[in-house]
Amino acid sequence: MQAMRSQAFRVVGSRVNSIVPARSLSCRITPVVQRKQFAPRATGKDTEVADKKDLQNDIIFKPFDEVKDELSLVEQADMNGNPPEDSFARVGYTKDAEYAVNEQINIEYNMSYVYHAMSAYFDRDNVALPGLASYFRAASLEERGHAMELMDFQAVRGGRTKLAHLTAPQSNYQNEEKGDALHAMELALSLEKLNFHKLRELHDVADASEDAQMADFVENMLAEQAKGVKVVADYVAQLRRIGKGHGVFHFDQLLAEDASKLATPSTQY
């Protein structure tokens, strides 16, 4: 009996919690009390905001209501192309922007055409300046790459690419006063600067259309174009220094090395 009185069990609910000394045989029952959690009381400015608007219960965005206009445009688009201007992907892309991009595609292809003609001229057996031939061939491919970038951009934005006629370039770049190398390079510099202005005009169309994505795309092209203008300007300055004589041969050798370093067109949209 004394041994039994030496220890007793404390019972919590229906579980044995621990063994503790007790003064009697009676078991002491400890009820489990679950404390209620209270949220901190809002005061001052927090109370005013809570009174005005309960953000947890307020519906800020109703997608099925706000998407109705876009859904109607998707439903009206004909996947068989009737009319051919219909597009599933088109969103916020104006007709003015689409037309301006097609114009720039034509400009890039025309520049590529001119540079290709220059390359063929300097590759002639009676001209034989392989450095200039390689440089203008690379420049032609670069401008063609820009045109393809713009065509890809049209597809991404739901526009329709419409190619236009190309102007036939001249095939002879001989110049009695300047020589053929300087004459061709000055023409190339004029084309690069003209293209910079055309890209600025394209950027103006993007701004007028409030098309941030198109503006960003054109800005990337402008950054590359500005660097291209500087490169050709340097070549013009060097050719003016050396004139038409033997220095053109050495310039051509150096240009052959630089031709492979032409910047490749960016593909970021």
Coordinates of N, CA and C in Angstrom, one line a residue, residues 38-42:
F38 N -5.9 35.5 -30.8 CA -6.6 36.8 -31.1 C -5.6 37.6 -32.0
A39 N -6.2 38.2 -33.1 CA -5.5 39.0 -34.0 C -5.2 40.3 -33.4
P40 N -4.1 40.9 -33.7 CA -3.7 42.2 -33.1 C -4.8 43.3 -33.5
R41 N -5.1 44.1 -32.6 CA -6.1 45.1 -32.9 C -5.5 46.2 -33.7
A42 N -6.1 46.5 -34.8 CA -5.7 47.6 -35.7 C -6.1 49.0 -35.1

